[in-house]
Amino acid sequence: MGQQNFEKQIDSLLNLMTLEEKVGQMNLYSGFYDATGPAPKGGNAVEKYEHLKKGWVGAMLNVRGAEQTKKLQEIVVNETRLGIPLLFGLDVVHGQKTLAPIPLAEAASWDLQAIENSAKIAADEAAAEGVHWTFAPMVDISRDARWGRVMEGAGEDTYLGSKIAIARVKGFQGEDLSAPNTIAACAKHFAAYGFAEAGRDYNTVDVGTYTLYNMVLPPFKAATGAGVKTFMNAFNILNGVPATGDAMLQREILKGKWNFDGFVVSDWGSVAEMIAHGHAKDSTHAAELAANAGSDMDMASGSYLKNLTGLVKEGKVDESKIDDAVRRILRVKFELGLFEDPYRYSDIDREKERIYHPDHQAGVLEMAKKSIVLLKNDGNVLPLDKDQKGIVVIGDLADDKNSPLGSWRLASDDDSAVSFLEGMDAYTKEYTFVQGPTAFYSASFLQHVKVNETDTSGIQEAVEAAKSAEVVIMVLGEHGFMSGESRSRTTIDIPVVQKKLLKAVYEVNKNIVLVLMNGRPLTITWEAENIPAILETWQLGSQTGNAIAQVLFGDYNPSGKLPMTFPRSVGQVPIYYNHYSTGRPVNKEGNVFWSHYADEENSPLYPFGHGLSYTSFQYSDLQVDATDPKNVKVSVSVTNTGNRAGEEVVQLYLQDPYASIVRPVKELKGFEKIMLEAGTSKTVSFNLTDKELGFYNQQYEWVVEPGSFNVMVGTNSQEGLSGSFVVDQ
Ligand code: BGC
């Protein structure tokens, strides 16, 4: 059915709707009772239940399962005057039950096809559980590893982040939104939420238009280009206005310049939070500001339901704005096929068939292997021989089936990951496991993780076991719930007792493979200096143990590259590769007055784009042809100089060395992931057009300024072959 048809049907529906019913469509409630049980008997659930029956609820979140969603849908379809179906939303961030790696880990794969497939798996299972709409992808750029939500995004880079935004939207939504295995996606949090000051969640954001246009907005724009159906606004302020009440963002840019025809949902309670921000005087005022600014649906605050009808009657919100919001919401419902069959997604048989489907397990295993980053491998400690003897595995996380699932997994089953040890078991039983001290006492999505900060008992036993080991594998890091929403940290080290354990073991045996599990970049400066092999495994989801074991024993050659810079010290944060130069970038005469720290280098520990392989790659023969300034051709030859096949992410960085507005020292503008057999070479080519050469000026116009450009193609953001060219226009 074409879009035109829907518009006519929406027109007729809008004509039938009362103002209250329209406002009802703009109201999103969280699940408030067990729909398979009796109707609620007490508390404010009773009131919400009545709202449901009156048609005052357009959508619900956090309702899980085909049975629950079906029951609620029946109430609305059968008991409300117009029977407009509900839209069920959920944070399906990296899977429903079968979990893929956390999004930051997936970003480390730089493999867009794999990422799209991972979102497709998530959509398939979520849709089978009655979910129509995921609050993902989070496309916030962030440069601050203290911010716990970096685990949810694609890292620090706008170019990579935009490509991944497109892949995720395509994966969730597929070709046909009305198919029973696709769901509507939601680009969030619009905008600049990832720039929360000091990495503290929900904190003030203060970014200039230059950063907003060039760094923050592009992944959102890319998501609209990929046809994303919904947007979520954000908790933060921008230029003094809470994003939820920001008409410049939502009306001028999103619905104006970008022609977005889906709807904008507020973040949880963010309409009412404009009061605490000091922007709205009360709930009525908040509703007025948000609705006028283009926030179409109110998540959980109830402010729209309570106030919008009155505000329209008083003339403070024009009814045409309400109609526009409802039209957008209904459009998505039509596109999902809900008017054709409101129960299409709530199919108990399909739910049983799709959940934990073996194909999904295979898909997330592939994704998990691709997400692992080999940070260091001195003396080729890795891979281990398959008949390696004398392995001692140390660390609580090795035996953990819950933490590796990562944060943001609202519908998953606890303890459902293949643990590190279970993955090892598939290769060898010839190892000793010593847990060492307890790493965490308790962990859940709703509470802070209780980290062991004092009890060192268990270290001695680990040290004893390590003494005679041929190789020690230490599995250390953060608990999965130490990152995610509201999980900001001021220190981003390996937790203190685990670090003591590592140092104590190091005293007796230096042949250590450090397997890191974490949801953000960590300051592993001592580790990088002393430990010969370090494998970054993030939180890899359901297939964690299998993926890591395949890498450890060489059945998969690691190919991941960091999507976020690893700092040497938390004092360097925010640290990112595409920074500006400053007027004093280098120390020319041994002078103290240049841009630096007295106690630490400026450079990162591991730069953006870094990641090793079990083989080696050599770059040669950089060619730059700028004969056509509208299509500059850059090529490079890459040779696998090692003795096994491997994948390399060939990265192209560009610099506009002087411009009317200063440009970053370099910016990623192209990449290709290639597979090379040992001893073979491949030429990789890039085309640089206006899209890569330009930038947004202060008037939000895209401009290419003629002049010289520097280009670098290499294995990470710091190492590569350099060239330059001139663009005359
Ligand atoms: C988060 C959103 C999320 C929503 C619903 C909020 O607290 O910021 O990203 O989608 O909750 O769970």
XYZ file of C-alpha atoms and ligand atoms in Angstrom:
741
model
C 0.000 0.000 0.000
C 1.470 3.354 -0.991
C 1.988 6.379 1.200
C -0.778 8.298 -0.593
C -3.386 5.822 0.529
C -2.321 6.158 4.111
C -2.616 9.930 3.960
C -6.250 9.649 2.894
C -6.988 7.131 5.601
C -5.233 9.314 8.127
C -7.353 12.273 6.983
C -10.569 10.367 7.508
C -9.426 9.068 10.859
C -8.399 12.537 12.016
C -11.841 13.793 11.034
C -13.461 11.245 13.275
C -11.231 11.867 16.279
C -12.118 14.094 19.205
C -9.424 16.381 20.567
C -9.078 14.092 23.594
C -8.530 11.098 21.357
C -5.918 12.965 19.368
C -4.071 13.913 22.519
C -4.384 10.275 23.581
C -2.334 9.224 20.556
C 0.423 11.505 21.813
C 0.548 9.750 25.166
C 3.060 6.931 25.803
C 2.682 4.935 29.008
C 5.024 2.374 30.471
C 3.494 -1.058 31.109
C 1.617 -0.765 34.397
C 0.040 -4.152 35.102
C 0.138 -7.794 34.186
C -2.227 -7.791 31.244
C -2.694 -11.562 31.389
C -4.017 -11.281 34.948
C -7.071 -9.433 36.294
C -7.606 -5.720 35.670
C -5.691 -3.512 38.134
C -7.434 -3.043 41.465
C -5.532 -0.257 43.160
C -3.124 2.657 42.817
C -2.751 4.794 39.730
C -2.795 1.699 37.521
C -6.580 1.840 37.792
C -6.614 5.320 36.316
C -4.229 4.316 33.532
C -6.387 1.305 32.774
C -9.366 3.613 32.319
C -7.275 5.811 30.025
C -6.485 2.777 27.912
C -10.164 2.007 27.468
C -10.999 5.604 26.596
C -8.448 5.756 23.780
C -6.176 8.070 25.714
C -3.079 5.977 25.206
C -1.408 5.830 21.790
C 1.596 3.711 22.651
C 3.149 1.664 25.446
C 6.695 0.745 26.343
C 8.231 -1.991 28.433
C 5.491 -4.506 27.675
C 7.149 -7.776 26.788
C 5.922 -10.903 25.111
C 3.367 -11.854 22.472
C 0.748 -12.710 25.077
C 0.974 -9.464 27.040
C 0.988 -7.257 23.949
C -1.959 -9.143 22.483
C -4.065 -8.696 25.623
C -3.429 -4.969 25.771
C -4.066 -4.583 22.059
C -7.395 -6.361 22.498
C -8.489 -3.829 25.096
C -7.745 -0.906 22.825
C -9.067 -2.451 19.632
C -12.268 -3.792 21.190
C -13.113 -1.245 23.822
C -12.119 2.176 22.520
C -14.445 4.154 20.275
C -12.200 4.083 17.210
C -10.100 0.997 17.931
C -6.824 2.628 16.922
C -4.135 0.047 17.685
C -1.421 0.641 20.233
C 2.221 0.921 19.271
C 4.505 -1.146 21.513
C 8.012 0.225 22.053
C 11.016 -1.191 23.897
C 14.726 -0.492 24.192
C 15.924 -3.283 21.935
C 19.469 -2.024 21.937
C 21.553 -5.079 21.092
C 19.045 -7.869 20.914
C 15.848 -9.113 22.490
C 16.764 -12.510 23.963
C 19.686 -13.538 21.770
C 22.122 -10.766 22.533
C 24.674 -9.296 20.203
C 27.683 -7.364 21.545
C 26.977 -3.953 23.028
C 26.763 -1.324 20.270
C 30.175 0.206 21.056
C 31.702 -3.244 20.561
C 29.845 -3.748 17.303
C 31.176 -0.401 16.127
C 34.685 -1.795 16.657
C 34.016 -4.261 13.850
C 33.731 -1.479 11.258
C 31.679 -4.105 9.454
C 28.478 -2.462 8.280
C 26.946 -5.609 6.869
C 27.467 -7.485 10.115
C 26.017 -4.595 12.119
C 22.966 -4.441 9.866
C 22.505 -8.165 10.275
C 22.770 -7.877 14.038
C 19.983 -5.268 14.090
C 17.950 -7.546 11.848
C 18.272 -10.391 14.337
C 17.215 -8.058 17.154
C 14.202 -6.920 15.113
C 13.204 -10.464 14.264
C 13.094 -11.559 17.905
C 11.591 -8.326 19.201
C 8.846 -8.368 16.575
C 8.091 -11.969 17.481
C 7.533 -10.800 21.060
C 5.001 -8.197 19.971
C 7.352 -5.194 19.876
C 6.773 -2.741 17.007
C 9.292 -0.117 17.768
C 12.778 -0.020 19.244
C 14.320 2.982 20.964
C 17.493 2.480 18.987
C 19.904 3.239 17.463
C 21.496 5.719 19.820
C 23.545 7.804 17.397
C 25.008 10.227 19.927
C 28.638 11.057 19.317
C 30.620 11.080 22.526
C 34.219 11.770 23.355
C 33.960 11.189 27.044
C 34.573 7.690 28.356
C 33.319 8.699 31.781
C 29.817 8.812 30.303
C 28.291 5.357 30.796
C 26.178 5.563 27.686
C 29.139 5.361 25.344
C 28.414 1.619 25.394
C 25.176 2.315 23.557
C 26.566 4.252 20.611
C 29.130 3.965 17.859
C 31.881 5.929 19.585
C 33.513 9.270 18.926
C 33.526 9.605 15.180
C 30.858 11.266 13.071
C 31.679 9.544 9.791
C 31.807 6.030 11.226
C 28.815 6.863 13.431
C 26.776 7.961 10.419
C 27.527 4.809 8.471
C 26.627 2.685 11.465
C 23.429 4.676 12.046
C 22.352 3.807 8.504
C 23.251 0.141 8.928
C 21.296 -0.131 12.161
C 18.215 1.635 10.818
C 18.234 -0.621 7.750
C 18.675 -3.685 9.936
C 15.754 -2.867 12.226
C 13.354 -1.593 9.596
C 14.258 -3.800 6.625
C 12.715 -3.170 3.233
C 9.114 -3.412 4.359
C 8.041 -2.082 7.729
C 4.800 -4.034 7.616
C 6.629 -7.377 7.472
C 6.195 -9.330 10.713
C 9.937 -9.383 11.395
C 10.781 -5.684 11.051
C 10.294 -2.889 13.563
C 10.409 0.904 13.509
C 13.731 2.387 14.616
C 14.327 5.541 16.657
C 17.359 7.802 16.254
C 18.235 9.230 19.647
C 18.927 11.444 21.585
C 18.265 14.550 19.577
C 20.581 16.264 20.109
C 24.026 16.468 21.674
C 23.204 14.297 24.705
C 26.625 12.641 24.328
C 28.308 15.915 25.238
C 27.079 15.904 28.857
C 29.630 17.952 30.764
C 32.234 15.981 32.689
C 30.642 12.771 31.447
C 27.943 12.999 34.116
C 24.684 11.689 32.756
C 21.827 14.183 32.257
C 24.274 17.039 32.805
C 24.455 20.379 31.006
C 25.488 20.390 27.366
C 27.183 23.397 25.888
C 28.318 22.912 22.309
C 28.734 25.595 19.677
C 26.916 25.498 16.359
C 30.104 24.434 14.610
C 30.392 21.265 16.661
C 26.639 20.753 16.537
C 26.446 20.906 12.763
C 29.674 19.116 11.912
C 29.996 16.525 14.666
C 26.657 15.979 16.368
C 23.950 16.234 13.715
C 25.358 14.212 10.779
C 24.529 10.743 12.175
C 20.964 11.921 12.825
C 20.720 13.268 9.306
C 22.105 9.996 7.989
C 19.394 8.143 9.927
C 16.681 10.240 8.251
C 18.297 9.482 4.897
C 17.966 5.780 5.728
C 14.258 6.321 6.388
C 14.227 6.099 10.176
C 10.626 6.319 11.351
C 11.054 8.033 14.686
C 13.349 10.304 16.661
C 13.750 10.695 20.402
C 14.691 14.041 21.841
C 16.996 14.351 24.812
C 17.329 15.115 28.505
C 19.914 17.851 28.015
C 19.770 21.520 27.269
C 21.327 23.019 24.165
C 22.011 26.738 24.105
C 19.959 27.043 27.239
C 16.855 25.292 25.926
C 15.981 21.702 26.889
C 16.072 19.629 23.703
C 12.478 18.544 24.359
C 11.340 22.147 24.055
C 13.695 23.087 21.242
C 11.832 24.172 18.094
C 15.050 24.917 16.240
C 16.071 21.271 16.466
C 12.726 19.583 16.044
C 10.795 21.881 13.755
C 13.374 23.867 11.813
C 16.067 21.277 11.293
C 14.456 17.857 11.605
C 10.978 18.394 10.206
C 11.952 21.422 8.124
C 15.344 21.152 6.474
C 15.474 17.366 6.633
C 11.804 16.766 5.683
C 11.418 14.085 8.326
C 7.874 12.700 8.182
C 7.987 10.351 11.165
C 7.349 11.406 14.753
C 9.445 12.613 17.677
C 9.034 10.977 21.070
C 10.250 12.703 24.205
C 12.756 10.955 26.411
C 11.449 9.403 29.614
C 9.714 12.178 31.525
C 11.696 14.838 29.683
C 8.628 17.006 29.043
C 8.071 17.447 32.774
C 11.821 17.655 33.457
C 11.797 21.026 31.742
C 10.444 22.292 35.066
C 13.522 21.129 36.988
C 15.703 22.545 34.219
C 14.193 25.935 34.954
C 12.578 26.377 31.557
C 8.907 25.586 32.234
C 7.029 26.948 35.212
C 4.743 23.955 35.667
C 3.445 20.866 33.905
C 0.974 22.842 31.773
C 3.697 25.163 30.609
C 5.987 22.201 29.903
C 3.346 20.570 27.721
C 2.808 23.817 25.852
C 6.521 24.319 25.202
C 7.160 20.732 24.141
C 4.151 20.429 21.835
C 4.844 23.750 20.197
C 8.483 22.799 19.729
C 7.540 19.657 17.817
C 7.815 16.932 20.407
C 5.011 14.661 19.181
C 4.718 12.032 21.868
C 5.148 12.326 25.621
C 6.995 9.394 27.155
C 5.808 8.667 30.662
C 5.351 12.179 32.059
C 1.590 12.343 31.478
C 1.866 16.093 30.863
C 0.263 15.960 27.421
C -2.721 13.964 28.527
C -3.271 16.257 31.464
C -2.819 19.565 29.701
C -2.910 19.560 25.917
C -6.683 19.593 25.451
C -6.954 22.641 27.694
C -4.011 24.328 26.007
C -5.665 23.952 22.603
C -8.930 25.352 23.955
C -7.093 28.308 25.419
C -5.365 28.918 22.088
C -1.877 28.294 23.449
C -1.268 25.316 21.217
C -2.764 25.392 17.773
C -4.839 22.336 16.917
C -3.011 22.080 13.604
C 0.106 21.197 15.614
C -1.789 18.417 17.366
C -3.095 17.181 14.028
C 0.406 17.185 12.624
C 1.744 15.164 15.566
C -1.117 12.652 15.387
C -0.745 12.337 11.619
C 2.914 11.431 12.098
C 2.101 8.846 14.755
C -0.735 7.298 12.763
C 1.470 7.164 9.687
C 3.951 4.933 11.481
C 1.107 2.715 12.711
C -0.218 2.396 9.177
C 3.232 1.666 7.807
C 3.711 -1.077 10.372
C 0.504 -2.656 9.092
C -1.240 -2.314 12.438
C -4.514 -1.144 10.925
C -4.493 -4.178 8.675
C -3.866 -6.529 11.574
C -3.254 -5.101 15.048
C -2.092 -8.516 16.279
C 0.359 -9.200 13.485
C 3.347 -9.024 15.791
C 1.839 -10.813 18.766
C 2.078 -14.383 17.597
C 2.864 -16.862 20.339
C 3.898 -19.656 17.956
C 6.253 -17.415 16.053
C 7.640 -16.139 19.324
C 8.555 -19.692 20.335
C 10.083 -20.383 16.956
C 12.168 -17.211 16.608
C 13.529 -16.653 20.112
C 17.074 -18.015 20.443
C 16.881 -19.317 16.886
C 20.135 -21.101 15.965
C 20.621 -18.703 13.041
C 20.522 -15.838 15.517
C 23.100 -17.498 17.714
C 25.333 -17.967 14.676
C 24.813 -14.347 13.647
C 25.699 -12.859 17.014
C 28.725 -15.169 17.260
C 30.038 -13.758 13.984
C 29.334 -10.245 15.211
C 31.081 -10.952 18.514
C 34.256 -12.234 16.867
C 34.396 -9.203 14.607
C 33.989 -6.856 17.600
C 37.106 -8.020 19.449
C 40.125 -5.713 19.278
C 43.670 -7.000 19.743
C 45.269 -4.044 21.509
C 48.712 -5.506 22.039
C 50.505 -8.742 21.192
C 54.198 -8.487 21.988
C 56.228 -11.530 21.023
C 53.126 -13.061 19.423
C 51.891 -14.479 22.707
C 48.611 -14.922 20.855
C 47.202 -17.008 19.349
C 47.687 -19.891 21.728
C 48.478 -23.325 20.366
C 45.474 -25.580 20.516
C 47.501 -28.054 22.569
C 48.930 -25.382 24.832
C 49.547 -26.873 28.281
C 49.856 -25.165 31.632
C 47.119 -22.549 31.116
C 45.876 -20.848 34.272
C 42.764 -18.700 33.952
C 42.245 -16.081 36.666
C 39.415 -13.675 37.366
C 35.822 -13.669 38.457
C 34.538 -12.488 35.111
C 35.811 -15.656 33.403
C 33.056 -17.618 35.089
C 30.333 -15.002 34.710
C 27.357 -15.733 32.471
C 25.561 -12.466 33.188
C 27.988 -9.562 33.039
C 29.148 -10.258 29.442
C 25.555 -9.731 28.286
C 26.217 -6.026 28.855
C 23.813 -3.265 29.796
C 20.510 -2.364 28.101
C 18.941 -5.775 27.705
C 15.444 -5.357 29.000
C 13.914 -8.556 27.663
C 16.878 -10.884 28.003
C 17.328 -13.872 30.290
C 19.874 -13.431 33.048
C 22.913 -15.703 33.008
C 22.300 -16.640 29.392
C 25.772 -15.863 28.004
C 28.302 -18.519 27.118
C 30.906 -17.679 29.743
C 34.583 -17.290 29.001
C 35.259 -20.656 30.660
C 32.552 -22.419 28.674
C 34.170 -21.065 25.531
C 37.566 -22.393 26.685
C 36.024 -25.792 27.379
C 35.202 -26.197 23.705
C 38.963 -26.089 23.000
C 40.620 -27.627 26.005
C 39.900 -28.942 29.445
C 43.593 -28.726 30.233
C 43.537 -25.575 32.237
C 43.206 -24.496 35.823
C 40.730 -21.833 36.842
C 41.253 -19.709 39.926
C 38.597 -17.154 40.623
C 40.706 -14.777 42.680
C 38.969 -12.159 44.808
C 35.298 -11.453 44.277
C 35.060 -8.680 41.708
C 31.474 -7.561 42.284
C 29.040 -8.237 45.095
C 25.829 -7.380 43.294
C 24.757 -5.975 39.991
C 21.461 -5.082 38.352
C 20.062 -2.690 35.792
C 18.338 -0.600 38.437
C 21.053 -0.317 41.083
C 24.714 0.619 41.016
C 27.051 -2.335 40.878
C 28.620 -3.059 44.266
C 32.278 -3.317 43.392
C 34.723 -5.021 45.733
C 37.172 -2.276 46.645
C 38.871 -3.767 49.674
C 38.741 -7.526 50.071
C 41.906 -8.993 48.583
C 41.395 -12.527 49.788
C 41.819 -14.857 46.882
C 44.818 -13.030 45.468
C 47.307 -15.347 47.132
C 45.691 -18.468 45.730
C 45.806 -16.958 42.255
C 49.454 -16.022 42.657
C 50.332 -19.566 43.742
C 48.587 -21.038 40.721
C 50.220 -18.544 38.369
C 53.751 -19.336 39.551
C 54.092 -22.544 37.580
C 51.783 -21.628 34.688
C 53.074 -21.549 31.138
C 50.586 -18.853 30.266
C 48.185 -16.938 32.485
C 44.911 -15.631 31.075
C 43.428 -12.905 33.240
C 39.807 -11.947 32.613
C 39.266 -8.533 34.163
C 37.337 -5.320 33.747
C 33.971 -3.770 34.419
C 30.700 -5.445 35.177
C 28.180 -5.136 32.339
C 26.028 -2.876 34.497
C 28.878 -0.453 35.200
C 28.116 1.224 31.901
C 24.817 2.289 30.397
C 22.397 4.977 31.509
C 23.374 6.877 34.627
C 26.575 4.842 34.977
C 29.081 7.680 34.868
C 32.491 7.124 36.487
C 35.201 9.571 37.531
C 37.884 6.915 37.311
C 37.943 4.609 34.345
C 40.514 2.113 35.548
C 40.114 -1.594 36.015
C 38.500 -1.760 39.489
C 41.082 -1.558 42.234
C 41.068 -5.100 43.648
C 41.222 -6.651 40.184
C 44.160 -4.419 39.409
C 45.927 -5.520 42.585
C 45.321 -9.092 41.509
C 46.854 -8.415 38.101
C 49.917 -6.764 39.580
C 50.414 -9.538 42.111
C 50.239 -12.203 39.417
C 52.587 -10.180 37.225
C 55.179 -10.310 40.003
C 55.415 -14.083 39.642
C 54.605 -14.650 35.979
C 54.879 -12.105 33.200
C 53.476 -14.284 30.462
C 49.987 -12.862 30.762
C 47.149 -12.527 28.283
C 44.803 -9.862 29.581
C 41.247 -10.365 28.386
C 39.367 -7.152 29.064
C 35.615 -6.919 29.492
C 34.290 -3.390 29.667
C 31.661 -1.027 28.310
C 33.852 2.013 27.740
C 37.499 2.873 27.053
C 39.595 2.270 30.167
C 42.819 3.851 31.376
C 44.994 0.755 31.144
C 48.291 2.599 30.979
C 50.183 0.314 33.361
C 48.742 -2.733 31.633
C 49.730 -1.473 28.185
C 53.258 -0.927 29.436
C 53.700 -4.273 31.155
C 51.337 -6.960 29.947
C 52.463 -8.600 26.687
C 49.052 -9.380 25.200
C 45.788 -7.478 25.642
C 42.503 -8.437 24.043
C 39.611 -5.975 24.228
C 36.389 -7.991 24.302
C 33.932 -5.367 25.629
C 30.676 -7.127 26.491
C 30.016 -9.512 23.662
C 26.540 -10.816 24.462
C 25.140 -14.352 24.267
C 28.125 -15.913 22.488
C 30.877 -14.227 24.499
C 32.910 -17.298 25.509
C 32.800 -18.925 22.083
C 33.894 -15.749 20.318
C 36.812 -15.108 22.665
C 38.007 -18.707 22.567
C 38.036 -18.718 18.767
C 40.252 -15.650 18.830
C 42.529 -16.925 21.607
C 43.185 -20.193 19.812
C 43.571 -18.616 16.394
C 40.463 -19.903 14.641
C 39.478 -16.314 14.073
C 42.061 -13.656 13.319
C 41.059 -10.459 15.167
C 40.112 -7.541 12.951
C 38.446 -4.962 15.217
C 39.570 -1.339 15.448
C 38.815 1.050 18.292
C 35.819 3.319 17.688
C 36.907 5.456 20.654
C 40.252 6.733 21.832
C 41.747 5.087 24.926
C 43.204 7.801 27.175
C 46.380 7.480 29.211
C 44.707 9.196 32.104
C 41.183 10.301 32.878
C 42.541 13.852 33.068
C 42.914 13.845 29.272
C 39.196 13.271 28.761
C 37.550 14.387 26.498
C 40.223 13.074 24.173
C 39.486 12.367 20.506
C 41.500 12.129 17.328
C 39.653 14.747 15.254
C 40.482 17.687 17.486
C 41.545 21.148 16.363
C 45.120 22.280 16.266
C 45.275 25.200 18.809
C 47.605 28.118 18.171
C 50.366 26.381 20.091
C 50.277 22.764 19.048
C 53.991 21.953 19.411
C 56.848 22.721 21.745
C 59.249 24.615 19.540
C 61.960 25.950 21.810
C 61.685 23.959 24.987
C 59.216 26.595 26.092
C 56.609 25.760 28.710
C 53.909 27.883 27.080
C 52.381 25.457 24.617
C 49.222 23.369 24.715
C 50.103 20.415 26.908
C 49.992 18.878 30.396
C 52.788 19.135 32.917
C 52.303 15.546 34.027
C 51.115 13.572 31.021
C 51.582 13.376 27.282
C 48.930 14.744 24.942
C 48.806 11.576 22.908
C 46.341 8.829 23.709
C 47.249 5.391 24.975
C 45.550 3.735 22.008
C 44.303 5.949 19.216
C 40.992 5.831 17.416
C 41.144 3.171 14.709
C 43.824 1.092 16.449
C 43.653 -2.686 16.382
C 46.157 -5.429 15.577
C 45.914 -8.709 13.730
C 47.746 -12.027 13.973
C 49.188 -11.150 10.599
C 50.782 -7.881 9.461
C 49.855 -5.424 6.747
C 52.058 -3.107 4.776
C 50.799 0.005 3.057
C 52.525 1.254 -0.103
C 52.074 3.247 -3.279
C 49.692 5.998 -2.202
C 48.293 7.628 -5.343
C 46.311 10.840 -5.370
C 44.665 12.121 -8.534
C 42.906 15.467 -8.224
C 42.457 16.137 -11.942
C 38.725 16.250 -11.336
C 38.199 18.381 -8.225
C 34.680 16.970 -7.888
C 36.038 13.465 -7.681
C 39.510 13.154 -6.232
C 40.809 9.622 -6.489
C 43.005 8.163 -3.785
C 44.376 4.648 -3.847
C 46.793 2.597 -1.824
C 48.193 -0.871 -2.018
C 47.900 -3.085 1.059
C 49.904 -6.298 1.407
C 49.460 -9.059 3.929
C 53.096 -9.563 4.919
C 52.455 -12.166 7.602
C 51.781 -15.849 7.317
C 48.042 -16.146 7.819
C 44.942 -14.694 6.208
C 43.517 -11.636 7.892
C 41.199 -8.668 7.611
C 42.320 -5.066 7.694
C 40.258 -1.895 7.974
C 41.921 0.531 5.565
C 41.191 4.029 6.856
C 41.308 7.327 4.990
C 41.721 10.590 6.891
C 41.463 14.066 5.427
C 42.613 17.479 6.581
C 41.746 20.890 5.241
C 44.827 22.675 6.643
C 43.370 26.178 6.591
C 39.814 27.333 6.096
C 37.435 30.168 6.985
C 36.488 28.099 9.996
C 39.236 25.941 11.448
C 39.038 22.287 10.520
C 40.125 19.296 12.615
C 43.698 18.016 12.337
C 42.201 15.061 10.494
C 38.844 13.425 9.931
C 37.883 9.942 8.839
C 36.332 10.213 5.378
C 36.462 6.678 4.099
C 37.233 3.114 5.115
C 37.110 -0.343 3.672
C 37.454 -3.657 5.431
C 39.354 -6.102 3.251
C 40.349 -9.752 3.576
C 43.817 -10.699 2.383
C 45.360 -14.137 2.127
C 48.952 -14.337 3.377
C 51.378 -12.840 0.896
C 48.737 -11.189 -1.278
C 48.081 -7.518 -2.020
C 45.100 -5.448 -2.905
C 44.644 -1.913 -4.180
C 42.005 -0.026 -2.236
C 40.490 3.069 -3.850
C 38.519 5.970 -2.468
C 36.640 8.776 -4.211
C 36.553 12.135 -2.485
C 33.678 14.346 -3.573
C 32.016 17.460 -2.139
C 30.554 15.215 0.531
C 33.988 14.413 1.920
C 35.732 17.719 1.192
C 33.181 20.127 2.640
C 31.890 21.207 6.017
C 29.016 23.160 7.558
C 29.646 26.824 8.116
C 27.998 28.859 10.852
C 24.906 29.374 8.676
C 24.433 25.623 8.379
C 25.431 25.689 4.728
C 27.620 22.988 3.250
C 30.696 24.534 1.665
C 33.848 23.274 -0.010
C 36.612 25.811 0.199
C 39.171 25.594 -2.608
C 42.756 25.105 -1.555
C 45.057 22.364 -0.426
C 44.078 19.188 1.408
C 46.157 16.585 3.178
C 45.222 12.963 3.040
C 46.439 9.996 5.054
C 45.586 6.364 4.455
C 46.569 3.834 7.049
C 45.918 1.278 9.709
C 44.701 3.685 12.400
C 44.198 7.418 12.926
C 47.906 7.997 13.666
C 49.825 5.768 11.271
C 49.631 5.825 7.504
C 50.919 7.134 4.210
C 50.395 10.817 3.580
C 49.802 12.834 0.466
C 48.234 16.108 -0.513
C 46.292 17.681 -3.333
C 44.821 20.989 -4.361
C 41.218 21.640 -5.211
C 40.638 24.686 -7.437
C 37.082 25.598 -8.140
C 16.583 6.719 28.100
C 16.135 6.387 26.690
C 15.242 5.170 26.716
C 14.067 5.449 27.632
C 13.053 4.323 27.698
C 15.412 6.803 29.052
O 15.815 6.918 30.358
O 17.323 7.913 28.085
O 17.240 6.195 25.867
O 14.817 4.846 25.432
O 14.550 5.694 28.931
O 13.550 3.230 28.359
